[in-house]
Coordinates of N, CA and C in Angstrom, one line a residue:
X272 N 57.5 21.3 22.0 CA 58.0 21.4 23.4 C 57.7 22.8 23.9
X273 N 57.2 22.9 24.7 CA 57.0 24.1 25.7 C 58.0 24.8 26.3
X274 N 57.8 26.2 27.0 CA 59.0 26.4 27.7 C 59.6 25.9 29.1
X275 N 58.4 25.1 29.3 CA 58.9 24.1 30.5 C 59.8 23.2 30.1
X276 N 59.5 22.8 28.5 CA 60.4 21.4 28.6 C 59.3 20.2 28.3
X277 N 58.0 20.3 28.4 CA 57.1 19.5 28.1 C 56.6 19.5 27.0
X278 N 56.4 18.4 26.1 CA 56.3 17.8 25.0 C 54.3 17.9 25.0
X279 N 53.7 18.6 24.2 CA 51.7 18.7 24.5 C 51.6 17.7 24.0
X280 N 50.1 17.2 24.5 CA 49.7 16.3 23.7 C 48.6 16.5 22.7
X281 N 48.8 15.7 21.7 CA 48.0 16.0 20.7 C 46.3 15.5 20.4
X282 N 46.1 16.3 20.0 CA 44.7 15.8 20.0 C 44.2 14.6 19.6
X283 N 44.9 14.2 18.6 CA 44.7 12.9 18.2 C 45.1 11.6 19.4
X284 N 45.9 12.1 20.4 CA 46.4 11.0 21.1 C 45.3 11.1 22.3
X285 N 44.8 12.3 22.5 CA 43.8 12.2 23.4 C 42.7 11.4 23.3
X286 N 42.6 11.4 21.8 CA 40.9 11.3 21.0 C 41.3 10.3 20.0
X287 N 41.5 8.9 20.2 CA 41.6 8.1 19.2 C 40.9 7.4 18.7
X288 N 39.5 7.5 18.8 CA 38.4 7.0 18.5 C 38.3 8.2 17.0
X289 N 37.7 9.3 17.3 CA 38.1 10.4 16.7 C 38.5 10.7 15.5
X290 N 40.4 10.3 15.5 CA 41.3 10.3 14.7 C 40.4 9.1 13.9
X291 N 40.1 8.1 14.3 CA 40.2 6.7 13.1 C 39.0 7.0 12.3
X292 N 37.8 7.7 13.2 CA 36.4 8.3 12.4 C 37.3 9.4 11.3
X293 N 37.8 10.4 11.3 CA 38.5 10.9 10.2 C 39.0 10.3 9.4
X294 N 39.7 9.4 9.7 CA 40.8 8.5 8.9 C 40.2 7.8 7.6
X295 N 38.8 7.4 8.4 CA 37.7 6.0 7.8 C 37.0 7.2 6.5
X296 N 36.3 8.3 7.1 CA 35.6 8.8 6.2 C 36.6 9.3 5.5
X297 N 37.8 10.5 5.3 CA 38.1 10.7 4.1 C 39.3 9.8 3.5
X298 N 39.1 9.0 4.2 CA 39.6 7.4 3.0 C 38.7 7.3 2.1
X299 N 37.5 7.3 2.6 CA 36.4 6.9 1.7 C 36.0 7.8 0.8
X300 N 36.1 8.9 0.9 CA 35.7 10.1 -0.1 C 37.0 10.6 -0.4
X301 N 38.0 11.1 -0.1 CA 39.1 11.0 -0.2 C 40.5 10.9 -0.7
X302 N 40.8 9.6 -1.2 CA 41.5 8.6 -1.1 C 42.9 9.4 -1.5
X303 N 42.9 10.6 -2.5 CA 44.1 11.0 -2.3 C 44.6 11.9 -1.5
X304 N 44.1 11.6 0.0 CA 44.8 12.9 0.8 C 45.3 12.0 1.5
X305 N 46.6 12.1 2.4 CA 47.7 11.5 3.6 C 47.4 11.8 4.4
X306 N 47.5 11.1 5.5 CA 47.3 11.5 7.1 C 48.7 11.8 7.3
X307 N 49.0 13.1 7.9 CA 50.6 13.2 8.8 C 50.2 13.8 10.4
X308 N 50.5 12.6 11.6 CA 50.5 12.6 12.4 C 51.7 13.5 13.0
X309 N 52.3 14.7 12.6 CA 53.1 15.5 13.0 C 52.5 16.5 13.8
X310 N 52.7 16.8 14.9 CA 52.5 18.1 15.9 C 50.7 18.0 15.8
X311 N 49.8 18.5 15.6 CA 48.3 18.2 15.3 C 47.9 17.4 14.8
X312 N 48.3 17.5 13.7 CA 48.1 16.7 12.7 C 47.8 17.6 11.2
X313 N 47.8 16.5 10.2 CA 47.3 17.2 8.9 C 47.2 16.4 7.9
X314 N 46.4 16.6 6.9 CA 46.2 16.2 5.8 C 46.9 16.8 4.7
X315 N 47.4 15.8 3.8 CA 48.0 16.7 2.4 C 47.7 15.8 0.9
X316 N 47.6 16.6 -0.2 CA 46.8 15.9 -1.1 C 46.0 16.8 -2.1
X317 N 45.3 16.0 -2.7 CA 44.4 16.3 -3.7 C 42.7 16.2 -3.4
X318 N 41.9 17.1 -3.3 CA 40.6 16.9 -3.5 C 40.2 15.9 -5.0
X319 N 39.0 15.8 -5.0 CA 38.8 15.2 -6.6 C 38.4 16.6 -6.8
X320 N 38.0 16.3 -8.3 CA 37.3 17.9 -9.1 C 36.4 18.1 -8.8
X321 N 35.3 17.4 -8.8 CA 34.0 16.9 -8.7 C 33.1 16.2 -7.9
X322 N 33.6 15.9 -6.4 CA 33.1 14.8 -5.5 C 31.5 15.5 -5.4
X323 N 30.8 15.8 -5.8 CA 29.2 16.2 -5.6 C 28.7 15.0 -6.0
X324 N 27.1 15.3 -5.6 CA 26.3 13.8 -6.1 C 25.6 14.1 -7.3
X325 N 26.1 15.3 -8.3 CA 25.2 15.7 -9.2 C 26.1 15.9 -10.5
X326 N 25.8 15.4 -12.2 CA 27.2 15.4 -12.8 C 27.7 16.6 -12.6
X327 N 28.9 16.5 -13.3 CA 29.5 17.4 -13.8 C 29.5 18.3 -14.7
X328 N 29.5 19.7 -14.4 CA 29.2 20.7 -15.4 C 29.9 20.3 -16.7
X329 N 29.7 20.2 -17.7 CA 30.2 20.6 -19.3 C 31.4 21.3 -19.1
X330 N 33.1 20.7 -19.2 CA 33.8 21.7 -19.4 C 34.0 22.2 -18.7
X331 N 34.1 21.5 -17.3 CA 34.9 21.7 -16.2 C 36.3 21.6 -15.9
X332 N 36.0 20.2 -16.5 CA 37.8 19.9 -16.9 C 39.0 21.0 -17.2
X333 N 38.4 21.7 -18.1 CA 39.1 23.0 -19.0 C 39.0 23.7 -18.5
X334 N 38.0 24.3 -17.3 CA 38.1 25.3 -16.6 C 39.1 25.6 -15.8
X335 N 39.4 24.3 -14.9 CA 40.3 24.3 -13.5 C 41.0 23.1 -13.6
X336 N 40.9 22.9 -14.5 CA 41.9 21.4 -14.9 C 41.7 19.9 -14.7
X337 N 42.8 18.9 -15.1 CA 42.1 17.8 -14.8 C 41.9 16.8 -13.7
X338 N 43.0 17.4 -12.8 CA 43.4 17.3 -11.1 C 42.7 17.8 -10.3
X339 N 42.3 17.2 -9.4 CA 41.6 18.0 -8.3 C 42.6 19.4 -7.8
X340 N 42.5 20.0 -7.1 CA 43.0 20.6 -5.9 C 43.6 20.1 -4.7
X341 N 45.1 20.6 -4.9 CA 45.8 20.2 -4.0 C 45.7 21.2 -3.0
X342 N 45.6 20.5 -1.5 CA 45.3 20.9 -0.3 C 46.1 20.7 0.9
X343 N 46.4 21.5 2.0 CA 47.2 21.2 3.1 C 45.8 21.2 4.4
X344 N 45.4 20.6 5.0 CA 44.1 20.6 6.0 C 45.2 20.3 7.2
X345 N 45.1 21.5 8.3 CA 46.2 22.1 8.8 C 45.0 21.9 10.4
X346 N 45.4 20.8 11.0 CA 44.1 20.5 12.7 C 45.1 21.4 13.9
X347 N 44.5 21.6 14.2 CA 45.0 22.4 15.5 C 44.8 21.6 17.3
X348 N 45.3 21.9 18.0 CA 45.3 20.6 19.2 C 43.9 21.0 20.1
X349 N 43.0 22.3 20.0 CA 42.0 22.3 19.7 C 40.8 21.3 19.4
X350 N 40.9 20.6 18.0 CA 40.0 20.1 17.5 C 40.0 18.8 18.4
X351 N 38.6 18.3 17.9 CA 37.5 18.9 17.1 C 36.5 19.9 17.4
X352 N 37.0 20.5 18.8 CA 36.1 21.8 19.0 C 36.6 22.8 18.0
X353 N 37.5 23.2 17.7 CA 38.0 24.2 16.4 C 38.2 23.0 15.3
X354 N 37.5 23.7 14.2 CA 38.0 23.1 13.0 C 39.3 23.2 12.5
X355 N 39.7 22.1 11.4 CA 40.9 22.0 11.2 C 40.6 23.4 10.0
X356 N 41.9 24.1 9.1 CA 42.2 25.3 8.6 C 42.1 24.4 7.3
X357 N 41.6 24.7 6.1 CA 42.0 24.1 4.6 C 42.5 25.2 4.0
X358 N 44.2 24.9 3.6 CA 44.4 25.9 2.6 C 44.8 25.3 1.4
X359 N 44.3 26.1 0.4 CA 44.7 25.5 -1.5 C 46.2 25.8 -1.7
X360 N 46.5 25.1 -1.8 CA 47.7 25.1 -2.3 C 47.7 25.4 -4.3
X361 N 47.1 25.2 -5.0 CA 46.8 25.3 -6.6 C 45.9 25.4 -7.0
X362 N 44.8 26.2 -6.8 CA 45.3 27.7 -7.0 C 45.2 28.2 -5.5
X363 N 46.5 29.1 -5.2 CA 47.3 30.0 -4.4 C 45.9 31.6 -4.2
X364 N 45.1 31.8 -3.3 CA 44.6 33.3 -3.5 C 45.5 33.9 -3.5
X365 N 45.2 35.3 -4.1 CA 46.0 36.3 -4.2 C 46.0 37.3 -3.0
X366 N 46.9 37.4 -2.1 CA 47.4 38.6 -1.2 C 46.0 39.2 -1.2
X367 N 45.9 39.9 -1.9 CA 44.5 41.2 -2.1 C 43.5 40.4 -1.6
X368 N 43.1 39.2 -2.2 CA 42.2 38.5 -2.1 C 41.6 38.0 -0.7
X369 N 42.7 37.8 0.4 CA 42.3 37.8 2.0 C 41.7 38.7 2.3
X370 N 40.8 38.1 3.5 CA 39.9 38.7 3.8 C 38.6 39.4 3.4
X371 N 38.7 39.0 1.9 CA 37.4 39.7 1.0 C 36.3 38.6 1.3
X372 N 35.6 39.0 1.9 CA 34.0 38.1 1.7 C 33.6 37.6 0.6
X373 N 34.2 38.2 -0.2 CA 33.6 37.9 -2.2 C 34.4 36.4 -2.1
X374 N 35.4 36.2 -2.0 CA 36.7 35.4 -1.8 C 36.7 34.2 -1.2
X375 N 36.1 34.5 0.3 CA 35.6 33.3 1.3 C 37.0 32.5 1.4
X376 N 38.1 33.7 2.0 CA 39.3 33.5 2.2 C 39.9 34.3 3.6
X377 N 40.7 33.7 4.5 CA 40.6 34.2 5.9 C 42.1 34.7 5.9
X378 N 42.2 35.4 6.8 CA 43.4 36.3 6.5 C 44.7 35.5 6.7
X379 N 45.0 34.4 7.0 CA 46.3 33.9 6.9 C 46.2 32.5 5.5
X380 N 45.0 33.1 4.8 CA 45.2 32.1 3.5 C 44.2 30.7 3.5
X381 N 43.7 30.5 4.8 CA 43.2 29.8 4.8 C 41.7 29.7 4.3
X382 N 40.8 29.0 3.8 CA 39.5 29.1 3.4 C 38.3 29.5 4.1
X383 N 37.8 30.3 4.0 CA 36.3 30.4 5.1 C 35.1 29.6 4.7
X384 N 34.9 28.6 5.4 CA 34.4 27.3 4.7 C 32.7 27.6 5.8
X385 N 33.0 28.3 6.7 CA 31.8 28.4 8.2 C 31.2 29.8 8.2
X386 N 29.9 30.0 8.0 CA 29.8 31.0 8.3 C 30.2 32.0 9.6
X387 N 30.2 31.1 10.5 CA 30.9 32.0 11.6 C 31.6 30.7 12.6
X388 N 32.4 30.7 13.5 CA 32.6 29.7 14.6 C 31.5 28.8 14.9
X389 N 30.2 29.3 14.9 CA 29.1 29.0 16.2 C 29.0 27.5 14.9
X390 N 29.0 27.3 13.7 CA 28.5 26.8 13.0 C 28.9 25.2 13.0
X391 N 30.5 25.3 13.9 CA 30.8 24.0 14.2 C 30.6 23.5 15.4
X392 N 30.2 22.4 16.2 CA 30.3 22.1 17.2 C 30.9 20.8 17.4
X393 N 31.7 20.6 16.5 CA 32.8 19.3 16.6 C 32.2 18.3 16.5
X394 N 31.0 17.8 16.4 CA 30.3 16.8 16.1 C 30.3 16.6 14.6
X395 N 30.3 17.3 13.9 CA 30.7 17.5 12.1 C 32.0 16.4 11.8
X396 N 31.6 16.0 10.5 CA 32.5 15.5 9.8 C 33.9 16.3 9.1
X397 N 34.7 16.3 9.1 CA 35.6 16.9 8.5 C 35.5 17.3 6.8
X398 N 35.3 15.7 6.8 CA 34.3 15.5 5.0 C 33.8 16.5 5.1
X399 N 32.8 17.5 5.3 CA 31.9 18.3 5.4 C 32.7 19.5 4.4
X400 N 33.7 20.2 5.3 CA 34.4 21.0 5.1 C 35.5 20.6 3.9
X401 N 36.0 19.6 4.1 CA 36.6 19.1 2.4 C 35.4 19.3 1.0
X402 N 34.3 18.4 0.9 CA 33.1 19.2 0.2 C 33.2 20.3 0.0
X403 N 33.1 21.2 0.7 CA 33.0 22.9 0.4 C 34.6 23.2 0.1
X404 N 35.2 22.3 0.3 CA 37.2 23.0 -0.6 C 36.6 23.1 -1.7
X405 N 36.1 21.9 -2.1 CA 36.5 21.2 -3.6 C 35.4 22.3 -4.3
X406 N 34.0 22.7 -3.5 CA 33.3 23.7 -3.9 C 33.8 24.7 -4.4
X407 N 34.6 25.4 -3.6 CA 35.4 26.9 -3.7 C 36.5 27.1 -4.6
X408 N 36.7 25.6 -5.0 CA 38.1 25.5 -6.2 C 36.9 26.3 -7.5
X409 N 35.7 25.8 -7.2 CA 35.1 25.5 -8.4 C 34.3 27.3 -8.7
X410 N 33.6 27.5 -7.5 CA 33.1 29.0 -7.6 C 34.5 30.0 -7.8
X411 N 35.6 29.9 -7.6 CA 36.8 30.8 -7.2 C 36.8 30.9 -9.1
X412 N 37.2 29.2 -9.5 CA 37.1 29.9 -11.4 C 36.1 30.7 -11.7
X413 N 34.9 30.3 -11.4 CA 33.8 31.3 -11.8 C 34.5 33.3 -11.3
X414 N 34.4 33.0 -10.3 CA 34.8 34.5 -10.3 C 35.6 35.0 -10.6
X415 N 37.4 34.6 -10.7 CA 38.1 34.6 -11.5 C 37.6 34.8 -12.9
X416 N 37.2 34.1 -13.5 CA 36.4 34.0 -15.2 C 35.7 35.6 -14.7
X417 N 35.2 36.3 -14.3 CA 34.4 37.6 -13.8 C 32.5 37.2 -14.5
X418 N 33.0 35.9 -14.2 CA 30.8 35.5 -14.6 C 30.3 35.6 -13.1
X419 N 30.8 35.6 -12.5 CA 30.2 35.9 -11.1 C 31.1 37.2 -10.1
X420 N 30.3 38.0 -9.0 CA 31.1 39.2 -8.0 C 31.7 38.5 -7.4
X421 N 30.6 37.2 -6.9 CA 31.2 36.9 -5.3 C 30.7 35.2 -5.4
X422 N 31.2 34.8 -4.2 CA 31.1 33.5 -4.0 C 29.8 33.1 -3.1
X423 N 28.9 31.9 -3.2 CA 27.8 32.0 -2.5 C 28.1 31.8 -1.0
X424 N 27.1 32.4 -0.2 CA 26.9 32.2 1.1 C 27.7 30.5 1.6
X425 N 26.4 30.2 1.0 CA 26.6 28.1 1.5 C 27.5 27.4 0.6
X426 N 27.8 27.4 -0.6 CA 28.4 27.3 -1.4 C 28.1 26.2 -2.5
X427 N 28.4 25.5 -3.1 CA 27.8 24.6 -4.3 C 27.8 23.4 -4.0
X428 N 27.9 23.1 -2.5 CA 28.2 21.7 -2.6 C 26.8 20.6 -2.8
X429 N 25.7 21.6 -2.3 CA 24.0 20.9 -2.9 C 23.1 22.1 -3.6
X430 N 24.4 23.1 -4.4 CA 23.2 23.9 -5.2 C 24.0 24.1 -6.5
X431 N 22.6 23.6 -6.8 CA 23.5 23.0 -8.6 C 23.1 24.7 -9.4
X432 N 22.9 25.5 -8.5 CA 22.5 26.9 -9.0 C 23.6 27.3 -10.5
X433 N 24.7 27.4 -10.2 CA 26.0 27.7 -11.0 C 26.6 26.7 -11.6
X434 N 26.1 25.8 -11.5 CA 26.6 24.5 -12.5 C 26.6 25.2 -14.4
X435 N 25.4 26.0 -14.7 CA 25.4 26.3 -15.8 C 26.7 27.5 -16.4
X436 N 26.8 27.7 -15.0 CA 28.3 29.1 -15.8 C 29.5 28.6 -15.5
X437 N 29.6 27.6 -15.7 CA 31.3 26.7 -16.1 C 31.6 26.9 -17.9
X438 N 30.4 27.0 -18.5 CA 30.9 27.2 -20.0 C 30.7 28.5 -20.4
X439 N 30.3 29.3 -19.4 CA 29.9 31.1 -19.9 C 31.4 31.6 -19.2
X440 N 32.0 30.9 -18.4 CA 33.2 31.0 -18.0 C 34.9 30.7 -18.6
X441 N 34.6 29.5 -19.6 CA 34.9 29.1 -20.8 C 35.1 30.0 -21.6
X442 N 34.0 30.1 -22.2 CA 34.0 31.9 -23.3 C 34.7 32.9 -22.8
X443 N 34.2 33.3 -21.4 CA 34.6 35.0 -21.2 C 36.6 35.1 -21.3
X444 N 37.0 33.7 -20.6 CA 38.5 33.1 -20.6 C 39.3 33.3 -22.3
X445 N 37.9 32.4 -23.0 CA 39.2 32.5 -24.6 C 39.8 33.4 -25.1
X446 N 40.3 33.5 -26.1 CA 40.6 34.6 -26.8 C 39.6 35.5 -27.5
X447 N 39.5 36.6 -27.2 CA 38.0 37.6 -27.8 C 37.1 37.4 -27.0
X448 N 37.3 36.3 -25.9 CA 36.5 36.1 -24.7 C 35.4 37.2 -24.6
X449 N 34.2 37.4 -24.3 CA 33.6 38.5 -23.6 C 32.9 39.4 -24.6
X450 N 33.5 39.4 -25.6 CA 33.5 40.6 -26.9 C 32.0 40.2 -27.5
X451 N 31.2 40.8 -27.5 CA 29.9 40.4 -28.2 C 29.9 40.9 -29.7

């Protein structure tokens, strides 16, 4: 409610064609995230570990567990001209960690999934940007592990570039980890 006393309307009620194109695709890729038609709207849930079209690294499981990534995808009344916000809920960045480019983390916690604004023009799937969550669960161990500085530009969701340091990530983690 506003200070007038009027109740906004949401974007979804504007745009319900829209909403149900969302609804359809990350049902489909998805399946464990909720729709909550509260105030904007939002998503809450679990990415999978691994939704790519390429296997799975060796020992990924062990790296970041056997659960995907739980996520809060937080739409603004905005969209779909602004994208909705994905923030990780498990693993949490760390304070320090906003706003580091290395990090590809935006200052109120939420994920920098775009190189810049210009990069959406609401025609995009949302799927799109869930893809690159589930990516950044996965580079964030890497750098965490310290086998990588920084996080890639585009990120891993079609570059199987870093697929091979999920198990050099493994080692540097164990105990004696790192120690040559």
């Amino acid at each position: 409610m506003n200070t007038n006393g009027e109740v906004p309307v949401s974007w979804w009620e504007c745009e319900p064609r829209r909403l149900a194109r969302d609804q359809h695709e990350v049902a489909k890729l998805f399946p464990e995230l909720t729709w909550c038609g509260e105030g904007a709207g939002r998503w809450e849930g679990r990415l999978p570990r691994w939704p790519f079209h390429r296997p799975e690294p060796t020992g990924l499981a062990e790296l970041v567990g056997q659960d995907g990534m739980p996520i809060r995808v937080q739409y603004g009344h905005a969209y779909p001209m602004v994208p909705p916000a994905i923030f990780p809920l498990d693993p949490k960045p760390e304070l320090i960690e906003y706003r580091q480019t290395r990090f590809h983390v935006m200052g109120d916690g939420s994920l920098c999934l775009l190189q810049d604004y210009s990069t959406w023009t609401g025609r995009q799937s949302v799927t799109e940007l869930l893809l690159k969550a589930a990516g950044w669960r996965v580079e964030y161990a890497l750098l965490k592990s310290g086998v990588i500085e920084s996080m890639t530009i585009n990120g891993i969701v079609n570059d199987a570039s870093r697929d091979h340091l999920v198990e050099q990530a493994l080692e540097e983690l164990s105990p004696g980890g790192g120690q040559a």
